[in-house]
Structure formats: C-alpha cells, structure tokens
Amino acid sequence: MSLFRKFFSSGQTNSDEDKKINKTSFDQNVPVDEQFIFNFKRNGGKFLYCDSLNEVKEQFENILEENDWFESEALCFEPTLFPMLKENNIFFDKPQNPKFLLATCENLVSDEGSISFSSNQIKQKKPNELPVNMVIIAHTSQIISGKSEILSAIKNKYKKEYPSNITTIKYFEKAQEEDFTQYGSAAKNLYLILLEDL
C-alpha cells in the first residue's frame, strides 16, 4: 500500500499494515516521512502533497479559494514567495490586517509532527505574533527525525551566518480540553504544501 494512500484513504482500514499506521507511537522501522505525516495530521495540520511546482501553485490557489483570501493581505518575508502572492492579487507590503502567513520553514520534525522556523521565515516575531492562518511550503528533504537535529541541520544549511529566532510550532488546532502541554502555545490553522524533492 502506498504511503499517501495510507493517510488519505477515506474508507475503513482493516489490514494489519493500516493498523500499524494508526498507532500513536511508532517503532524505529517506520520511515521518518510516514511518522511526520501521521503526527502532523494528529496535531491538526492540513497536509497537501505535490510532486511539481505547478501543483504547488495549484494547491496554493485552492487554499485561497477555500478560505476566500483572494485580494486580501498576507504576511510574507521571503522574496522568493512574492510572485505567488502577486499572481493572486494578495497585498503583502506592510500589511495592516494579514489574513495569513506565507512562508517556507527550516525543518519538519518527525517525532512530534512540528515545524521549525527561523528569522529567515518569520524575522523576530514570536508564534503568537503571527497570523492564526499559515500556509507553509516545504520539501520532503527537510524532514528530520527529532528536535535534537534542528540545530545541526541549520548549521549544515547555512555554514556561516546562522539565523536567529529558531522556534517550532506544534499545535494546529485548539485543544478540545485544557491541556497543560499547550500552555503558552498559540494554535495555528496551518496548511503544509509538501513538495517531493528526493
């Protein structure tokens, strides 16, 4: 059974292989990409898989349409993403009331389904200062197994000028009940557009 069929099947799962995926914890034999997708979705994130840049643009437009964000304002600090906003008449130069953040990320953390960011994506803003709605574009090569690998991945990527404000966002929906592990966290409505690059 393919990886994405496991996660996107709408019917009942009966096979032993499907039951293995539905466990809340994984053994060491489960690939990090499967573990990330499971944990990310369990945290309330919305996951969209793409295998081309055209699909990325298409999925982005679908998100805009679903939320009625065309011709609105967005927060975006990355010049490489500005063309996507311009193509869809999204105002991003000093927005007063941004509907969403459009950004890339540093890494996708498999063991907890979280996303790490740095000053390259969010400047010096804290998660609670960012819009509630976020659209993140990432690559499959950015998946790492755990939080302990974030700093080494950043050092390998940047070599000299390391970014600051390294943070992770883990919760993508408000907890149903009071949960002390979410204290101080701002839940985000997060769409992850994941581009295959391996």
Short mmCIF file of C-alpha atoms in Angstrom, two decimals:
data_model
loop_
_atom_site.label_atom_id
_atom_site.label_comp_id
_atom_site.label_asym_id
_atom_site.label_seq_id
_atom_site.Cartn_x
_atom_site.Cartn_y
_atom_site.Cartn_z
CA MET A 1 0.00 0.00 0.00
CA SER A 2 1.47 3.39 -0.94
CA LEU A 3 2.42 5.91 1.72
CA PHE A 4 -0.09 8.56 0.70
CA ARG A 5 -2.95 6.08 0.23
CA LYS A 6 -2.45 5.09 3.87
CA PHE A 7 -3.01 8.66 5.01
CA PHE A 8 -5.65 9.81 2.57
CA SER A 9 -7.89 6.75 2.33
CA SER A 10 -11.43 7.61 3.33
CA GLY A 11 -12.70 4.10 3.93
CA GLN A 12 -12.27 1.84 6.93
CA THR A 13 -8.79 0.42 7.42
CA ASN A 14 -8.75 -3.26 8.20
CA SER A 15 -5.37 -4.63 7.17
CA ASP A 16 -2.54 -5.21 9.65
CA GLU A 17 -0.45 -2.70 7.72
CA ASP A 18 -3.10 0.02 8.14
CA LYS A 19 -3.50 -0.74 11.85
CA LYS A 20 0.26 -0.29 12.29
CA ILE A 21 -0.03 3.27 10.87
CA ASN A 22 -2.89 4.14 13.23
CA LYS A 23 -0.79 3.59 16.35
CA THR A 24 0.01 6.75 18.28
CA SER A 25 3.66 5.78 18.62
CA PHE A 26 5.99 4.33 16.05
CA ASP A 27 8.73 1.76 16.24
CA GLN A 28 12.13 2.51 14.72
CA ASN A 29 11.33 0.71 11.46
CA VAL A 30 8.71 3.25 10.34
CA PRO A 31 10.22 5.81 7.92
CA VAL A 32 10.50 9.38 9.21
CA ASP A 33 8.27 10.74 6.45
CA GLU A 34 5.38 8.45 7.46
CA GLN A 35 5.94 9.32 11.11
CA PHE A 36 5.95 13.06 10.36
CA ILE A 37 2.73 12.94 8.32
CA PHE A 38 0.92 10.91 10.97
CA ASN A 39 2.00 13.18 13.85
CA PHE A 40 1.42 16.39 11.87
CA LYS A 41 -2.14 15.37 11.00
CA ARG A 42 -2.76 14.19 14.57
CA ASN A 43 -1.76 17.71 15.74
CA GLY A 44 -4.45 19.15 13.46
CA GLY A 45 -2.32 20.20 10.48
CA LYS A 46 -3.64 20.12 6.91
CA PHE A 47 -1.31 18.28 4.56
CA LEU A 48 -1.08 18.67 0.76
CA TYR A 49 1.45 16.59 -1.19
CA CYS A 50 2.83 17.85 -4.53
CA ASP A 51 5.36 16.44 -6.97
CA SER A 52 5.85 19.60 -9.09
CA LEU A 53 5.97 23.37 -8.72
CA ASN A 54 2.84 23.66 -10.85
CA GLU A 55 0.99 21.52 -8.30
CA VAL A 56 2.29 23.76 -5.50
CA LYS A 57 0.79 26.82 -7.23
CA GLU A 58 -2.44 24.95 -7.87
CA GLN A 59 -2.76 23.84 -4.23
CA PHE A 60 -1.99 27.38 -3.05
CA GLU A 61 -4.81 28.72 -5.22
CA ASN A 62 -7.15 26.03 -3.85
CA ILE A 63 -6.34 27.20 -0.30
CA LEU A 64 -7.02 30.82 -1.27
CA GLU A 65 -10.35 29.82 -2.81
CA GLU A 66 -11.37 27.61 0.13
CA ASN A 67 -10.80 30.48 2.58
CA ASP A 68 -11.83 33.38 0.33
CA TRP A 69 -8.39 35.01 0.65
CA PHE A 70 -8.08 36.34 -2.92
CA GLU A 71 -7.29 40.08 -2.99
CA SER A 72 -6.62 40.11 0.76
CA GLU A 73 -3.45 40.83 2.76
CA ALA A 74 -0.74 38.34 3.71
CA LEU A 75 2.39 38.42 5.82
CA CYS A 76 5.45 37.20 3.91
CA PHE A 77 9.14 37.95 4.47
CA GLU A 78 10.64 35.80 1.70
CA PRO A 79 11.16 37.45 -1.73
CA THR A 80 11.13 34.04 -3.48
CA LEU A 81 7.46 33.68 -2.47
CA PHE A 82 6.35 37.18 -3.53
CA PRO A 83 5.46 36.09 -7.12
CA MET A 84 2.87 33.61 -5.79
CA LEU A 85 1.20 36.44 -3.90
CA LYS A 86 1.38 38.90 -6.80
CA GLU A 87 -0.18 36.35 -9.20
CA ASN A 88 -3.20 36.11 -6.90
CA ASN A 89 -3.56 39.83 -6.10
CA ILE A 90 -2.51 39.37 -2.47
CA PHE A 91 -1.16 42.55 -0.85
CA PHE A 92 2.00 41.85 1.21
CA ASP A 93 3.92 45.14 1.51
CA LYS A 94 3.47 46.22 5.16
CA PRO A 95 0.04 44.60 5.57
CA GLN A 96 -2.23 46.09 8.25
CA ASN A 97 -4.50 43.07 8.73
CA PRO A 98 -2.93 39.97 7.16
CA LYS A 99 -5.27 37.01 6.72
CA PHE A 100 -2.40 34.50 6.63
CA LEU A 101 1.36 33.97 6.68
CA LEU A 102 3.01 32.51 3.58
CA ALA A 103 6.44 31.07 4.37
CA THR A 104 8.88 28.24 3.96
CA CYS A 105 10.41 26.59 7.03
CA GLU A 106 13.69 25.20 8.32
CA ASN A 107 12.62 21.64 9.08
CA LEU A 108 9.72 19.25 9.58
CA VAL A 109 10.21 17.38 12.85
CA SER A 110 9.05 13.80 12.51
CA ASP A 111 8.76 12.55 16.09
CA GLU A 112 6.32 15.28 17.14
CA GLY A 113 4.85 16.47 13.83
CA SER A 114 6.06 20.03 14.34
CA ILE A 115 7.56 22.63 12.00
CA SER A 116 10.68 24.65 12.81
CA PHE A 117 11.19 28.24 11.70
CA SER A 118 13.93 30.85 11.99
CA SER A 119 14.40 34.55 11.40
CA ASN A 120 14.71 33.75 7.68
CA GLN A 121 10.99 32.94 7.56
CA ILE A 122 9.41 34.91 10.44
CA LYS A 123 12.01 37.61 11.25
CA GLN A 124 11.98 38.23 15.02
CA LYS A 125 8.28 37.54 15.51
CA LYS A 126 7.09 35.08 18.14
CA PRO A 127 4.50 32.46 17.12
CA ASN A 128 1.71 34.35 18.93
CA GLU A 129 2.54 37.48 16.88
CA LEU A 130 1.96 35.65 13.58
CA PRO A 131 -1.43 35.30 11.88
CA VAL A 132 -3.56 32.38 13.03
CA ASN A 133 -3.69 31.11 9.43
CA MET A 134 -0.45 29.86 7.91
CA VAL A 135 0.47 28.38 4.52
CA ILE A 136 3.87 26.71 4.64
CA ILE A 137 5.78 25.37 1.65
CA ALA A 138 8.38 22.71 2.41
CA HIS A 139 10.33 19.91 0.73
CA THR A 140 10.46 16.25 1.69
CA SER A 141 14.25 16.60 2.16
CA GLN A 142 13.55 18.89 5.14
CA ILE A 143 12.10 16.08 7.26
CA ILE A 144 14.29 15.25 10.26
CA SER A 145 13.68 12.65 12.94
CA GLY A 146 13.69 14.79 16.09
CA LYS A 147 14.11 18.23 17.65
CA SER A 148 17.69 17.42 18.61
CA GLU A 149 18.62 17.58 14.90
CA ILE A 150 17.29 21.10 14.25
CA LEU A 151 20.47 22.98 15.12
CA SER A 152 22.78 20.63 13.24
CA ALA A 153 20.51 20.82 10.16
CA ILE A 154 20.63 24.63 10.33
CA LYS A 155 24.43 24.62 10.72
CA ASN A 156 24.76 22.33 7.69
CA LYS A 157 22.43 24.51 5.63
CA TYR A 158 23.89 27.95 6.40
CA LYS A 159 27.58 27.19 7.14
CA LYS A 160 28.44 30.73 8.39
CA GLU A 161 25.65 33.21 9.07
CA TYR A 162 23.25 31.29 11.26
CA PRO A 163 19.70 32.60 11.56
CA SER A 164 18.27 33.62 14.92
CA ASN A 165 14.81 33.21 16.46
CA ILE A 166 14.69 29.44 15.96
CA THR A 167 11.30 28.16 17.09
CA THR A 168 8.86 25.34 16.43
CA ILE A 169 5.10 25.29 16.05
CA LYS A 170 3.40 22.07 17.00
CA TYR A 171 -0.31 22.70 17.60
CA PHE A 172 -2.52 23.34 14.59
CA GLU A 173 -5.92 23.33 16.24
CA LYS A 174 -7.25 24.41 19.60
CA ALA A 175 -7.23 21.63 22.18
CA GLN A 176 -10.65 20.11 22.86
CA GLU A 177 -9.94 20.17 26.60
CA GLU A 178 -7.49 22.11 28.72
CA ASP A 179 -4.06 20.58 28.10
CA PHE A 180 -1.14 21.82 30.20
CA THR A 181 1.34 20.81 27.44
CA GLN A 182 -0.16 23.53 25.22
CA TYR A 183 0.15 26.28 27.83
CA GLY A 184 1.65 29.39 26.20
CA SER A 185 1.23 27.95 22.70
CA ALA A 186 -0.81 29.66 20.03
CA ALA A 187 -2.73 27.11 17.95
CA LYS A 188 -2.44 27.79 14.22
CA ASN A 189 -4.66 26.89 11.29
CA LEU A 190 -1.78 25.53 9.24
CA TYR A 191 -1.64 24.21 5.69
CA LEU A 192 1.55 22.40 4.70
CA ILE A 193 2.25 22.16 0.98
CA LEU A 194 4.92 19.46 0.79
CA LEU A 195 6.94 19.25 -2.44
CA GLU A 196 8.68 15.97 -3.26
CA ASP A 197 12.37 16.61 -3.92
CA LEU A 198 14.03 13.27 -3.09
#
